[in-house]
Coordinates of C-alpha atoms in Angstrom, one line a residue:
X445 CA 13.1 -19.8 2.3
X446 CA 16.6 -18.2 2.7
X447 CA 16.3 -15.3 0.7
X448 CA 18.1 -12.2 1.5
X449 CA 16.1 -9.1 2.5
X450 CA 16.5 -5.5 3.7
X451 CA 14.2 -4.6 6.7
X452 CA 12.7 -1.2 7.0
X453 CA 10.5 1.0 9.2
X454 CA 7.2 2.5 7.9
X455 CA 4.2 4.2 9.3
X456 CA 1.7 1.7 11.1
X457 CA -1.8 2.8 9.7
X458 CA -5.2 2.3 11.2
X459 CA -8.3 2.5 9.3
X460 CA -11.9 3.1 10.5
X461 CA -15.2 4.4 9.5
X462 CA -17.1 7.5 11.3
X463 CA -20.8 7.6 11.3
X464 CA -23.4 10.1 12.3
X465 CA -22.0 12.9 10.4
X466 CA -25.5 13.9 8.7
X467 CA -26.0 16.8 10.8
X468 CA -22.7 18.7 10.2
X469 CA -23.1 21.3 7.5
X470 CA -20.1 21.4 5.2
X471 CA -19.0 24.6 6.6
X472 CA -18.6 22.8 10.0
X473 CA -16.5 20.4 8.5
X474 CA -14.3 22.5 6.8
X475 CA -14.0 24.4 9.8
X476 CA -12.9 21.5 12.0
X477 CA -10.6 20.0 9.7
X478 CA -7.5 21.2 10.9
X479 CA -8.5 19.6 14.4
X480 CA -8.4 16.2 12.6
X481 CA -12.2 16.1 12.1
X482 CA -13.4 14.0 9.1
X483 CA -13.9 16.1 5.8
X484 CA -17.1 15.7 3.7
X485 CA -18.5 12.3 4.2
X486 CA -16.8 10.1 1.5
X487 CA -18.9 6.8 1.9
X488 CA -22.0 5.6 0.0
X489 CA -23.8 5.3 3.4
X490 CA -25.0 8.7 4.4
X491 CA -23.1 10.7 6.9
X492 CA -20.3 8.1 7.0
X493 CA -16.5 8.8 6.4
X494 CA -13.7 6.6 5.8
X495 CA -10.7 7.5 7.9
X496 CA -7.0 6.4 7.1
X497 CA -4.6 7.4 9.6
X498 CA -0.9 7.5 8.9
X499 CA 0.2 6.5 12.3
X500 CA 3.6 6.0 13.9
X501 CA 6.9 5.0 12.1
X502 CA 7.7 1.6 13.5
X503 CA 8.9 -1.9 13.1
X504 CA 6.1 -4.1 11.5
X505 CA 7.8 -7.1 12.6
X506 CA 7.9 -6.2 16.2
X507 CA 5.0 -7.5 18.4
X508 CA 5.6 -4.8 21.0
X509 CA 5.9 -2.1 18.6
X510 CA 2.6 -3.3 16.7
X511 CA 0.9 -3.7 20.2
X512 CA 1.8 0.1 21.3
X513 CA 0.7 1.2 17.9
X514 CA -2.7 -0.6 18.3
X515 CA -3.3 0.8 21.6
X516 CA -2.3 4.5 20.3
X517 CA -4.8 4.3 17.4
X518 CA -7.7 2.8 19.2
X519 CA -7.2 5.4 22.1
X520 CA -6.8 8.2 19.4
X521 CA -10.1 7.2 17.5
X522 CA -12.2 7.2 20.8
X523 CA -10.7 10.7 21.8
X524 CA -11.7 12.0 18.6
X525 CA -15.1 10.9 18.7
X526 CA -15.6 12.3 22.3
X527 CA -14.2 15.7 21.0
X528 CA -16.6 15.6 18.0
X529 CA -19.7 14.9 20.2
X530 CA -19.0 18.0 22.2
X531 CA -18.9 19.7 19.0
X532 CA -22.1 21.6 17.1
X533 CA -23.2 19.5 14.2
X534 CA -21.2 16.5 15.4
X535 CA -23.3 15.4 18.5
X536 CA -24.3 12.2 16.9
X537 CA -20.9 10.9 15.9
X538 CA -19.7 7.6 16.6
X539 CA -17.3 4.8 15.5
X540 CA -19.2 2.5 12.9
X541 CA -16.0 0.2 12.1
X542 CA -12.7 -0.7 12.7
X543 CA -9.9 -2.5 10.9
X544 CA -9.0 -5.7 12.7
X545 CA -5.6 -4.7 13.4
X546 CA -3.0 -2.1 12.4
X547 CA -1.8 -1.9 9.0
X548 CA 1.8 -2.6 8.2
X549 CA 2.7 -0.7 5.0
X550 CA 6.3 -2.0 4.6
X551 CA 8.8 -4.3 6.4
X552 CA 10.8 -6.7 4.4
X553 CA 12.1 -5.7 1.1
X554 CA 13.4 -8.9 -0.6
X555 CA 16.8 -8.8 -2.4
X556 CA 16.0 -9.6 -6.3
X557 CA 17.9 -10.0 -9.3
X558 CA 17.0 -6.2 -9.9
X559 CA 16.5 -3.9 -7.2
X560 CA 14.3 -1.1 -8.6
X561 CA 15.5 2.4 -7.5
X562 CA 14.2 5.8 -7.6
X563 CA 16.8 6.8 -10.1
X564 CA 15.3 4.5 -12.5
X565 CA 11.5 5.2 -11.8
X566 CA 12.1 9.2 -12.1
X567 CA 13.4 9.0 -15.6
X568 CA 10.9 6.3 -16.6
X569 CA 13.5 3.7 -17.4
X570 CA 12.3 0.9 -19.5
X571 CA 12.9 -2.7 -19.4
X572 CA 12.9 -5.6 -21.6
X573 CA 11.3 -8.0 -19.1
X574 CA 8.5 -5.3 -17.8
X575 CA 5.6 -7.2 -16.4
X576 CA 3.4 -4.0 -15.9
X577 CA 3.6 -0.5 -14.4
X578 CA 3.0 1.7 -11.2
X579 CA 0.6 4.4 -12.0
X580 CA 0.6 7.9 -11.2
X581 CA -1.1 8.8 -7.7
X582 CA -2.4 11.9 -6.0
X583 CA -0.1 11.6 -3.2
X584 CA 2.9 10.6 -5.1
X585 CA 2.7 12.5 -8.2
X586 CA 5.9 11.2 -9.9
X587 CA 4.4 9.6 -12.9
X588 CA 4.1 6.1 -13.9
X589 CA 7.0 3.7 -14.6
X590 CA 7.8 0.0 -15.4
X591 CA 8.6 -2.8 -13.1
X592 CA 10.8 -5.6 -14.3
X593 CA 10.1 -9.3 -13.9
X594 CA 13.6 -9.7 -12.3
X595 CA 12.4 -7.4 -9.3
X596 CA 10.1 -10.4 -8.7
X597 CA 12.8 -13.0 -8.5
X598 CA 14.6 -13.5 -5.3
X599 CA 18.5 -13.6 -5.8
X600 CA 20.2 -17.0 -5.0
X601 CA 16.5 -18.7 -4.7
X602 CA 14.9 -20.9 -7.5
X603 CA 11.4 -21.8 -7.7
X604 CA 10.2 -18.7 -5.8
X605 CA 8.4 -15.4 -6.9
X606 CA 7.6 -12.4 -4.7
X607 CA 4.7 -9.9 -5.1
X608 CA 3.2 -7.1 -3.5
X609 CA 5.1 -4.9 -0.9
X610 CA 8.0 -7.2 -0.6
X611 CA 9.2 -7.1 -4.3
X612 CA 12.8 -5.7 -4.8
X613 CA 12.9 -2.2 -4.7
X614 CA 15.0 0.5 -2.9
X615 CA 13.2 2.1 0.2
X616 CA 12.7 5.2 -1.3
X617 CA 10.2 3.4 -4.1
X618 CA 8.2 1.2 -1.6
X619 CA 5.3 3.8 -1.4
X620 CA 4.9 3.7 -5.1
X621 CA 4.7 -0.2 -5.3
X622 CA 2.9 -1.0 -2.0
X623 CA -0.4 0.3 -2.8
X624 CA -3.3 -2.2 -3.6
X625 CA -3.4 -1.7 -7.5
X626 CA 0.4 -2.0 -8.0
X627 CA 0.2 -5.2 -5.8
X628 CA -2.4 -6.6 -8.2
X629 CA -0.1 -6.0 -11.2
X630 CA 2.8 -7.8 -9.5
X631 CA 0.6 -10.4 -8.1
X632 CA -0.8 -11.2 -11.8
X633 CA 2.6 -11.4 -13.1
X634 CA 4.0 -13.9 -10.5
X635 CA 1.0 -15.9 -10.7
X636 CA 1.2 -16.0 -14.9
X637 CA 4.8 -16.7 -14.4
X638 CA 4.5 -19.5 -12.0
X639 CA 1.9 -21.2 -14.2
X640 CA 4.0 -20.7 -17.4
X641 CA 6.9 -22.1 -15.5
X642 CA 5.1 -25.2 -14.7
X643 CA 3.7 -25.7 -18.3
X644 CA 7.2 -25.4 -19.4
X645 CA 9.1 -27.4 -17.0
X646 CA 11.4 -24.4 -16.2
X647 CA 12.4 -22.5 -13.4
X648 CA 10.8 -19.1 -12.9
X649 CA 14.3 -17.6 -13.4
X650 CA 14.7 -19.6 -16.6
X651 CA 11.5 -18.6 -18.0
X652 CA 11.4 -16.6 -21.3
X653 CA 10.6 -13.1 -20.1
X654 CA 9.4 -12.0 -23.7
X655 CA 7.0 -14.8 -23.7
X656 CA 5.7 -13.9 -20.2
X657 CA 5.3 -10.2 -21.3
X658 CA 3.4 -11.4 -24.5
X659 CA 1.0 -13.4 -22.1
X660 CA 0.4 -10.5 -19.8
X661 CA -0.3 -8.1 -22.8
X662 CA -2.7 -10.5 -24.1
X663 CA -4.5 -10.7 -20.7
X664 CA -4.9 -6.6 -21.0
X665 CA -2.0 -5.7 -18.5
X666 CA -0.6 -2.3 -19.3
X667 CA 3.2 -2.6 -20.0
X668 CA 4.1 0.7 -21.5

């Protein structure tokens, strides 16, 4: 669409499920945790574990780097299971399921009317056009902060909204907006703004942000 953006690299992740851990005792699980073995099973299925590997930092827009990460992750998963099967308590371990492909955590950050920076998120800056919040997280315990509507509006482009991991934030904030719950927040705001813009016959940039905020609050969105 012609919008400007900043390209960044990030870790290419890989998610898979391990099964057959029912024989391992809690003591065995904890003893092997440092070796990369799974922790206490965390799935409703008995003896199953959901594993989320961080992966190498790479260019999520490069087919070559994506392919290299794919090979690396799948080889590492097989090697881990091989080691587990030779360890007491883990003999019945196996790979239950894998993601269809490596997960790109971040690549393009769109240049928007307001680029949210950590200097704002750390002081919990408030915005008149806030459309929701990013919550606290056990991995990123810095507290919740507001997300402005302007961070969903690509600079210099009309009739276009962005949501999810591509909204206008600085690289030091991306890990706090790319997570699924926050993508739901920005997605709801973008969808609502698009619908309201059509009904009012205005561009999203000319939409009354106060009216959008009231609509989102009426729908149960936490703004502050």
